[in-house]
Coordinates of C-alpha atoms and ligand atoms in Angstrom, one line a residue:
X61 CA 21.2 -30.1 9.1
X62 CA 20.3 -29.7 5.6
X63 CA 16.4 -28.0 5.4
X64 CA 16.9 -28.4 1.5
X65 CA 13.8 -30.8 1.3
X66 CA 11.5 -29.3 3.5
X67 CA 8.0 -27.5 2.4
X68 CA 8.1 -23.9 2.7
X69 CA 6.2 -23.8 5.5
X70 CA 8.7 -25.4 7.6
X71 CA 11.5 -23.2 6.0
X72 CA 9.3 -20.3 7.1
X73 CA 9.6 -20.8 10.5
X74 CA 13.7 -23.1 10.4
X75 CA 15.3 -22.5 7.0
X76 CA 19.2 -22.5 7.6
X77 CA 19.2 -19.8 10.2
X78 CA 18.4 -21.0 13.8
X79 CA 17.9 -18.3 16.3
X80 CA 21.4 -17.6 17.7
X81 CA 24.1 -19.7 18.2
X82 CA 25.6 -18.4 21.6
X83 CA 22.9 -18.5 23.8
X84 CA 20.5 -20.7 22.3
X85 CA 17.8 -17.6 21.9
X86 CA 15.2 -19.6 19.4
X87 CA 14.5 -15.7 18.1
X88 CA 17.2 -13.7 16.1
X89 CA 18.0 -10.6 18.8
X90 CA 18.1 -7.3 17.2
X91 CA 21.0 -5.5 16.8
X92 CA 21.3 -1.9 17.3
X93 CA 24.5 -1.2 16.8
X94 CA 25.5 0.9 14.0
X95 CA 29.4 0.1 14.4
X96 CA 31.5 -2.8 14.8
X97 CA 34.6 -3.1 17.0
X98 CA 37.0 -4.4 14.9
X99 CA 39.1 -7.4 16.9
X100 CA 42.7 -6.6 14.8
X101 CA 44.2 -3.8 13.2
X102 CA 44.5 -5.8 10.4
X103 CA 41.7 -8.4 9.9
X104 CA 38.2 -7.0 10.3
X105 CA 34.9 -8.7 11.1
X106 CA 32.1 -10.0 9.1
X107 CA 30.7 -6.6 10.4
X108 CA 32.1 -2.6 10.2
X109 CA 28.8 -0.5 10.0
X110 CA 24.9 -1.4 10.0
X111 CA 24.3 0.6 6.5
X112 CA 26.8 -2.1 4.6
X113 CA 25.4 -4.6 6.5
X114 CA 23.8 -5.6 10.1
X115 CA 22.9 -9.4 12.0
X116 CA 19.4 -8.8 12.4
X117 CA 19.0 -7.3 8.6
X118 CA 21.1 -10.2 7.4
X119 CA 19.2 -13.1 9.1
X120 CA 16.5 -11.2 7.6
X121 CA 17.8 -11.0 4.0
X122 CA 19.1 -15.0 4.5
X123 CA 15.7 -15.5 4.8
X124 CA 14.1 -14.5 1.8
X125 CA 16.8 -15.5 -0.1
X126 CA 16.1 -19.2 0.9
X127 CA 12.3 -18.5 0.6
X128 CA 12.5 -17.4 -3.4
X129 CA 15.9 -19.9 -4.1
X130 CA 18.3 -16.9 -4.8
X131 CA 21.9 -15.9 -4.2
X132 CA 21.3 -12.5 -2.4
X133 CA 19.0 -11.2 -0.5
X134 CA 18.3 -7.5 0.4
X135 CA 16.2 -5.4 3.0
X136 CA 15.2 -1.9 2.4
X137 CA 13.5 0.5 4.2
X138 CA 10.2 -0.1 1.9
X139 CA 8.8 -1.7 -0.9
X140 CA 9.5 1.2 -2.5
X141 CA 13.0 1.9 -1.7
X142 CA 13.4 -1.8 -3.1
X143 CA 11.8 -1.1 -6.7
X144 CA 13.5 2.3 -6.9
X145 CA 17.2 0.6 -5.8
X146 CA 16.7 -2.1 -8.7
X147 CA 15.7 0.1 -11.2
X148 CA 18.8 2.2 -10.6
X149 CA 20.7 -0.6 -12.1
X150 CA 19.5 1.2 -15.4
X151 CA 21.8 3.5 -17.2
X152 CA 21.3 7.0 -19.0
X153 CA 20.3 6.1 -22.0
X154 CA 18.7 2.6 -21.2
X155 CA 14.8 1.7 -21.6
X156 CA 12.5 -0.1 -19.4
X157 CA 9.0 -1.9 -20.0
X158 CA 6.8 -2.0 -17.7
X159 CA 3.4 -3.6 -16.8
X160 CA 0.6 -0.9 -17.4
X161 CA -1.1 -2.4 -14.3
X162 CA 2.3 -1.4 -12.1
X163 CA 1.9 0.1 -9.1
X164 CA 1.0 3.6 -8.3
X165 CA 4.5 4.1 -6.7
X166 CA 6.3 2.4 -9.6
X167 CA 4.2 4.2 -12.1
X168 CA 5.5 7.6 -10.4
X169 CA 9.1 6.7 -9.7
X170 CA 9.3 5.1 -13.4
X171 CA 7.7 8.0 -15.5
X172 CA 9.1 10.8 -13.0
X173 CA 11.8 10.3 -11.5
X174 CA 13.9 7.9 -14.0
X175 CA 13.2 9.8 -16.9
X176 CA 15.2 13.1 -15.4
X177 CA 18.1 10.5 -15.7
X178 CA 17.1 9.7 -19.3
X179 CA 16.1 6.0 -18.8
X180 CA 13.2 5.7 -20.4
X181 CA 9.7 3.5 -20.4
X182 CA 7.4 1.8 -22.5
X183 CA 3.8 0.9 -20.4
X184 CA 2.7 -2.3 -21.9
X185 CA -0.2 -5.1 -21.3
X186 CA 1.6 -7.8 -20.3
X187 CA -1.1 -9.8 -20.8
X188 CA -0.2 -9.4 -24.3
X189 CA 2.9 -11.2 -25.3
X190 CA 3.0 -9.3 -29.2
X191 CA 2.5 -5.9 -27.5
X192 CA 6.0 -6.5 -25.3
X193 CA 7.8 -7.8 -28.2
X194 CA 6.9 -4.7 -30.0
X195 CA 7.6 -2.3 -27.4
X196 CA 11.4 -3.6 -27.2
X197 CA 14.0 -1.6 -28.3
X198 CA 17.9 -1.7 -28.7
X199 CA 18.9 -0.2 -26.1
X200 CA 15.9 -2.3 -23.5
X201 CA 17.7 -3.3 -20.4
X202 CA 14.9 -4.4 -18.1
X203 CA 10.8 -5.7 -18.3
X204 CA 9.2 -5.4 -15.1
X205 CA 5.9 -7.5 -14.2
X206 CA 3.3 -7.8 -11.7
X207 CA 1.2 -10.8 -11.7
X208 CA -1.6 -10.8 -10.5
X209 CA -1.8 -7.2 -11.0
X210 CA -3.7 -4.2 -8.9
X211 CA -6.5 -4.2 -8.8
X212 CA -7.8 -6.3 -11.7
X213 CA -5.6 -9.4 -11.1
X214 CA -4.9 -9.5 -14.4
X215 CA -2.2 -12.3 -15.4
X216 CA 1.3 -12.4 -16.9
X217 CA 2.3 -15.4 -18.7
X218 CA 5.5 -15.7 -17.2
X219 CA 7.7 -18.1 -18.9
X220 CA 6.1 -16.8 -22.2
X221 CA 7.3 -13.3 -20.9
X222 CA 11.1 -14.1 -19.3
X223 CA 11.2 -16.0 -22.8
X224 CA 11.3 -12.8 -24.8
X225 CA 13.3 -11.2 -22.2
X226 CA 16.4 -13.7 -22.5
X227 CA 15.8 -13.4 -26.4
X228 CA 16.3 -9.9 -26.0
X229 CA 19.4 -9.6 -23.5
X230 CA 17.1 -7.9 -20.8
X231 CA 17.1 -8.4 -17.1
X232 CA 13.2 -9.6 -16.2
X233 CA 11.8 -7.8 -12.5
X234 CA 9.0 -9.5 -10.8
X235 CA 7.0 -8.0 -8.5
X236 CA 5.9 -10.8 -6.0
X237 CA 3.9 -8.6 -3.2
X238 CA 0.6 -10.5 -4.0
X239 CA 1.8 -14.1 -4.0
X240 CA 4.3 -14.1 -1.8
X241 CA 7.4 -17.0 -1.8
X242 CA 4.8 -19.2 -0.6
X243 CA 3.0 -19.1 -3.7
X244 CA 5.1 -18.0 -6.6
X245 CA 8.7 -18.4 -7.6
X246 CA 9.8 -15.9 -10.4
X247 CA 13.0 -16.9 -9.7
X248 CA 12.6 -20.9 -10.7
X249 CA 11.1 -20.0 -13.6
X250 CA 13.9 -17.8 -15.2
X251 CA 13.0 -13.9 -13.6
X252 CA 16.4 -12.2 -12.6
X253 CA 15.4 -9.8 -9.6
X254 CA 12.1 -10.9 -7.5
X255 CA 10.6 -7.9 -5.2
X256 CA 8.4 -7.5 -2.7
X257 CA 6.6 -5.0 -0.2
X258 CA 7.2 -6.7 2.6
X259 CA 5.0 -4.2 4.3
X260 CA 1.7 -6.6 2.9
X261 CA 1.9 -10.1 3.6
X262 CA 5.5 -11.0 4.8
X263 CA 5.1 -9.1 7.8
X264 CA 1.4 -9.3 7.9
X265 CA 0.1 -7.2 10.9
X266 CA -0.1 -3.5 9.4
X267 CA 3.0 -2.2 11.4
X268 CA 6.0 -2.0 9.3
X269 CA 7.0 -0.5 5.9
X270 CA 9.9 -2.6 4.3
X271 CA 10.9 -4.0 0.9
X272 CA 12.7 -6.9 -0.2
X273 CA 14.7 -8.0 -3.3
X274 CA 16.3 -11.4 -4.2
X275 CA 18.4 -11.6 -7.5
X276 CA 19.3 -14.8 -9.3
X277 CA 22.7 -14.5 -9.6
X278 CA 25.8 -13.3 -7.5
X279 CA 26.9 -11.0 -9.8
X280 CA 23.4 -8.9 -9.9
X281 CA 23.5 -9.8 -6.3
X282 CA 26.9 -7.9 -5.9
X283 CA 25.4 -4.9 -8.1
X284 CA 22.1 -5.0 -6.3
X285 CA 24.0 -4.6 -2.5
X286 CA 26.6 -2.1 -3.8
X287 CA 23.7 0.1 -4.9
X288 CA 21.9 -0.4 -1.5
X289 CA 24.8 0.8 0.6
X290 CA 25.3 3.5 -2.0
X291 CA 21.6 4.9 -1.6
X292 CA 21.1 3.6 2.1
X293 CA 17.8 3.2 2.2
X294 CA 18.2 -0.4 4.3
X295 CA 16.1 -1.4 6.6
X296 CA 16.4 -0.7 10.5
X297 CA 17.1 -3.9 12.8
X298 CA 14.1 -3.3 15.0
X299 CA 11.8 -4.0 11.5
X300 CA 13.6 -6.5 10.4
X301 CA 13.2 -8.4 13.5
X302 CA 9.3 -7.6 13.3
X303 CA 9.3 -8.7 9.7
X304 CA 11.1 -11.9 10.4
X305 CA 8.5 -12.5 13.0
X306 CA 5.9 -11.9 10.3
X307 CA 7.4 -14.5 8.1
X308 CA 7.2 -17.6 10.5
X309 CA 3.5 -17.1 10.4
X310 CA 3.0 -16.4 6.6
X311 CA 1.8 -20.0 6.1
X312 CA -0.6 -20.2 8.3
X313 CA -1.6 -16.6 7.4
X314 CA -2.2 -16.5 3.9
X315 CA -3.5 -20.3 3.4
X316 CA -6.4 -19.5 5.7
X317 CA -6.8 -16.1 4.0
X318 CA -6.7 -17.4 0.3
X319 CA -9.4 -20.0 1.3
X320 CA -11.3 -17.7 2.8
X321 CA -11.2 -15.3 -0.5
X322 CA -11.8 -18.3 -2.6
X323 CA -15.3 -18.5 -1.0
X324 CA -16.1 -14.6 -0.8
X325 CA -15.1 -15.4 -4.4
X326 CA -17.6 -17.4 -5.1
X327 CA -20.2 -15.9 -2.6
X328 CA -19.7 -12.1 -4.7
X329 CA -19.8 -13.9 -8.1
X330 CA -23.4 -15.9 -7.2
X331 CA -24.6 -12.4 -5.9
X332 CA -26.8 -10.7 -8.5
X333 CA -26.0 -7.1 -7.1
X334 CA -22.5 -7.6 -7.8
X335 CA -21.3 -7.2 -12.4
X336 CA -18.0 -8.6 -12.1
X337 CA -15.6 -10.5 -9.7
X338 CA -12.0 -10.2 -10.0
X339 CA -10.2 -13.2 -8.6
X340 CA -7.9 -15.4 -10.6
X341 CA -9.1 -18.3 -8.6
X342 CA -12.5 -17.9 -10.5
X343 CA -12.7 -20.5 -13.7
X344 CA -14.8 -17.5 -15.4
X345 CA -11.1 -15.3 -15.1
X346 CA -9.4 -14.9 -18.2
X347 CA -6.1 -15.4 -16.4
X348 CA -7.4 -18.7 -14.6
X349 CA -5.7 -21.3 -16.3
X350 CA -2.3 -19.4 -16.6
X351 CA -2.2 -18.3 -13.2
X352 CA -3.3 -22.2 -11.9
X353 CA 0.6 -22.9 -14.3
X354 CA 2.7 -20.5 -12.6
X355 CA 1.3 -20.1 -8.8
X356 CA 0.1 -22.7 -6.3
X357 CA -2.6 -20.5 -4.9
X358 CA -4.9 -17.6 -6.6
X359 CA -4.0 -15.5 -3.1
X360 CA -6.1 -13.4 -0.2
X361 CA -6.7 -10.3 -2.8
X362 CA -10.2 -9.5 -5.2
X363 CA -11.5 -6.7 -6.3
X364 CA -15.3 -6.6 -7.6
X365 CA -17.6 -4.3 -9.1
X366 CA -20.6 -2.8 -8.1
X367 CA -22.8 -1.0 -10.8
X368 CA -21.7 2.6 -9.4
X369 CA -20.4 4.9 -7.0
X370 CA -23.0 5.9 -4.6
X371 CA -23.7 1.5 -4.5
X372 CA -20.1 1.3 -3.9
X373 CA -20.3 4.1 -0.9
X374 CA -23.5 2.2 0.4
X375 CA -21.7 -1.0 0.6
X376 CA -18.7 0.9 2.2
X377 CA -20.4 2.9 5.0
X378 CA -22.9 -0.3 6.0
X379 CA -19.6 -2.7 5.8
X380 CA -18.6 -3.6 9.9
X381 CA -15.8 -5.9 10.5
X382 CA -12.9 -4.9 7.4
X383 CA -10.5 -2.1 7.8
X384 CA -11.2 1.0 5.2
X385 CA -8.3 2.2 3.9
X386 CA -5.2 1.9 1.5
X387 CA -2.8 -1.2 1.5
X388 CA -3.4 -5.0 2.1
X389 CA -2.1 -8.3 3.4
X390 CA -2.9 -8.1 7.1
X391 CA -4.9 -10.2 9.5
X392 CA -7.1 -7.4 9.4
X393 CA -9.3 -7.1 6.2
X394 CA -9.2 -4.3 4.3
X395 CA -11.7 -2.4 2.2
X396 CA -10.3 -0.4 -0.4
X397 CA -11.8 1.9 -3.2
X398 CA -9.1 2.2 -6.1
X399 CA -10.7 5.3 -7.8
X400 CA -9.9 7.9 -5.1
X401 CA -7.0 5.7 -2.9
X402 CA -4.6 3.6 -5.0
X403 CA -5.3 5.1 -8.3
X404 CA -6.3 8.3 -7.8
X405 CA -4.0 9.7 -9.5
X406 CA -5.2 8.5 -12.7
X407 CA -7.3 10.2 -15.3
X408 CA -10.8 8.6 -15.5
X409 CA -10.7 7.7 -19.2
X410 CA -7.3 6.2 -18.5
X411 CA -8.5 4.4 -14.7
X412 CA -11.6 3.3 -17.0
X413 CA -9.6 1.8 -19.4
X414 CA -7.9 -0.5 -16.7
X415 CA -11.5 -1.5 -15.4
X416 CA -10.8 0.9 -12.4
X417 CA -14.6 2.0 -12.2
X418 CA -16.1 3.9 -10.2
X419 CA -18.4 0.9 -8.6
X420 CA -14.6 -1.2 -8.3
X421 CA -13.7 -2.1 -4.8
X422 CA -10.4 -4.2 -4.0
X423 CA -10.5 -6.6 -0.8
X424 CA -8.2 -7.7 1.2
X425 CA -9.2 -11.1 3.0
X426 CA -7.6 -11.6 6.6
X427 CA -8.3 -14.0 8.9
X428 CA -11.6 -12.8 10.6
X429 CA -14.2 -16.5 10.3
X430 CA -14.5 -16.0 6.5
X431 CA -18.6 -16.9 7.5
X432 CA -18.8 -13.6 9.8
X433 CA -17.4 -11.5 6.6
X434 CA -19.8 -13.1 4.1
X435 CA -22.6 -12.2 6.3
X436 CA -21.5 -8.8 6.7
X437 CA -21.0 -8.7 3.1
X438 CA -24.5 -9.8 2.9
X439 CA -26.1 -7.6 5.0
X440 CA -24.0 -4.1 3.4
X441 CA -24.6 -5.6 0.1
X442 CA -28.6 -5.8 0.7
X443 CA -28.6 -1.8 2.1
X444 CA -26.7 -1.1 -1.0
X445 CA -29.0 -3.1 -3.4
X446 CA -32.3 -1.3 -1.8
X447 CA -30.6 2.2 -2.1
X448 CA -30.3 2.2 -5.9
X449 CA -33.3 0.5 -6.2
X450 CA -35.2 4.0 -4.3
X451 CA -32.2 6.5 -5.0
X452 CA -32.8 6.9 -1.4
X453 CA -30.2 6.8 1.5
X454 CA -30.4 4.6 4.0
X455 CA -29.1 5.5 7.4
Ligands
PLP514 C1 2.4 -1.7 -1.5 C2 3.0 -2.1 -2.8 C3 4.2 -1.6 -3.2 C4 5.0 -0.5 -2.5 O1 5.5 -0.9 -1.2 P1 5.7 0.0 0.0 O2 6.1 -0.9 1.1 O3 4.4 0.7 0.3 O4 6.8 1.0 -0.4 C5 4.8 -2.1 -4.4 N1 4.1 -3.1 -5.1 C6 3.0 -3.6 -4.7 C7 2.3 -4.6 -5.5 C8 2.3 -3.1 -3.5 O5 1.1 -3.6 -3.2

């Protein structure tokens, strides 16, 4: 039965893969086997051992292949682990740009790790199509993006970008955590390698780390796999049977959520205690337009800005219903404060420069009734409002 036609909705929950075949199970079973027996001396399976490749991983990898239309997909054991195993298709000698928004993890693994193997890296706004032509070199293999980015959801043109990539013979890498298959395709419009942490909205319920890649091609396909049973950092059965679980409900997940975060949108922007909303589903974002070209949906993610720290703590400790902590994409929301969590790391000057401030909070919507958050918004927001206007603490 050819799904070829469907939305992807319904190829989140049928695609080509039906459950299994023998017995009719609607759910893929998981697999923990690490070996195969092999039938012949002679003629092995389509299996030998569950590093090079297992049926609950490869249902899993199917998947997302289907979901961002390309040749190969691959699991790893994080987000991560996916990043880190596409960048090693660099070379001594080689140079990467990358998006000076990139995650934390990136950042480190990028400017760390890669450069003891003398691959080196330009940081570059992306945003800024004459500051990545600039930054390429000879001997550039690879520009990575993330759009939106963290936390300022800042916006990469990306047909203007993958345009100077082609002109330049490098590979382009996108990013795709914060839209998600259902909202963005790098792939259709020219990127070479799409990844995701799968830990965020894919699986959606806080409970597994994992990472994703899907290439374009079967030749960066074949390079990509070779290089994930080479470093082995695949991803168990068990999570890949959680995060195919995950995926059948990221429809109906993240459409509720990005509605909902299109009104808290709205609701923070209106607010007077509130300088600055970061959303690109806001007509007042820079990246609006551009983003509305290249995505169906501005997503579940803003960050806004309150006019300090101790306003930002106020809001934080008189906040009820979201989650506070590190990460996103869950049916839970979560509250998260960049300065000290994602990006603590950072030197002020250079966090400041990003718009990382120390008043900068970065929410995650999930799917409480988006009226009950706005009202507990409303109420943290007016404890928050009434301590800077005293300089005293309420408790
Ligand atoms: C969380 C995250 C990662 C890292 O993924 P892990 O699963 O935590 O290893 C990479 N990119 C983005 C945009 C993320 O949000």
């Amino acid at each position: 039965m050819s799904q070829h036609n469907n939305h992807l909705e319904t190829k989140l929950i049928h695609g080509a893969q039906r459950g299994e075949t023998q017995t009719g199970a609607v759910n893929v079973p998981i697999y923990l086997s690490s070996t195969f027996h092999q039938n012949s001396f002679e003629e092995f399976g389509a299996f030998d051992y569950s590093r090079s490749g297992n049926p609950t991983r490869q249902a899993l990898e199917e998947k997302i292949a289907e979901l961002e239309g390309g040749t190969h997909g691959l699991a790893f054991a994080s987000g991560m682990a996916a990043i880190s195993s596409a960048l090693l298709l660099l070379s001594a000698g080689d140079h990467v740009v990358v998006t000076k928004d990139v995650y934390g993890g990136t950042f480190r693994f990028v400017s760390e790790v890669l450069k003891r193997f003398n691959i080196d890296h330009t940081f570059v706004d992306l945003t800024d199509l004459d500051e990545v032509s600039s930054a390429i070199k000879p001997n550039t293999k690879v520009i990575y993006a993330e759009t939106p980015s963290n936390p300022c959801m800042n916006i990469t043109d990306l047909p203007g970008l993958i345009k100077i990539a082609k002109a330049n013979n490098c590979l382009t890498f996108v990013d795709n955590t914060f839209m998600t298959p259902l909202y963005q395709n790098p792939l259709d419009l020219g990127a070479d390698i799409v990844l995701h942490s799968a830990t965020k909205f894919l699986s959606g319920h806080s409970d597994v780390i994992a990472g994703l890649a899907v290439t374009r091609n079967q030749e960066l396909g074949d390079k990509l796999a070779f290089i994930q049973n080479s470093f082995g950092s695949i991803l168990g059965a068990q999570d890949s049977y959680l995060l195919l679980q995950g995926i059948k409900t990221l429809g109906a997940r993240l459409n509720q959520s990005s509605n909902s975060a299109g009104r808290i949108a709205e609701y923070l922007n209106a607010h007077s205690f509130i300088e600055e909303v970061y959303y690109p589903g806001l007509p007042t974002h820079p990246g609006y337009e551009l983003h509305k070209e290249q995505s169906t949906s501005s997503g579940a993610v803003l960050s806004f800005k309150l006019p300090n720290k101790a306003a930002a703590k106020a809001f934080v400790d008189h906040v009820r219903i979201p989650v506070f902590a590190v990460s996103l994409g869950a049916v839970e929301s979560i509250l998260s404060y960049p300065a000290t969590m994602s990006h603590a790391a950072m030197p002020k000057e250079e966090r400041e420069l990003r718009g990382i401030t120390d008043g900068l909070l970065r929410f995650s919507v999930g799917l409480e009734n988006v009226d009950d958050l706005i009202a507990d918004f409303d109420q943290a927001l007016k404890v928050a409002e009434k301590e800077a206007d005293s300089g005293v603490t309420v408790s």
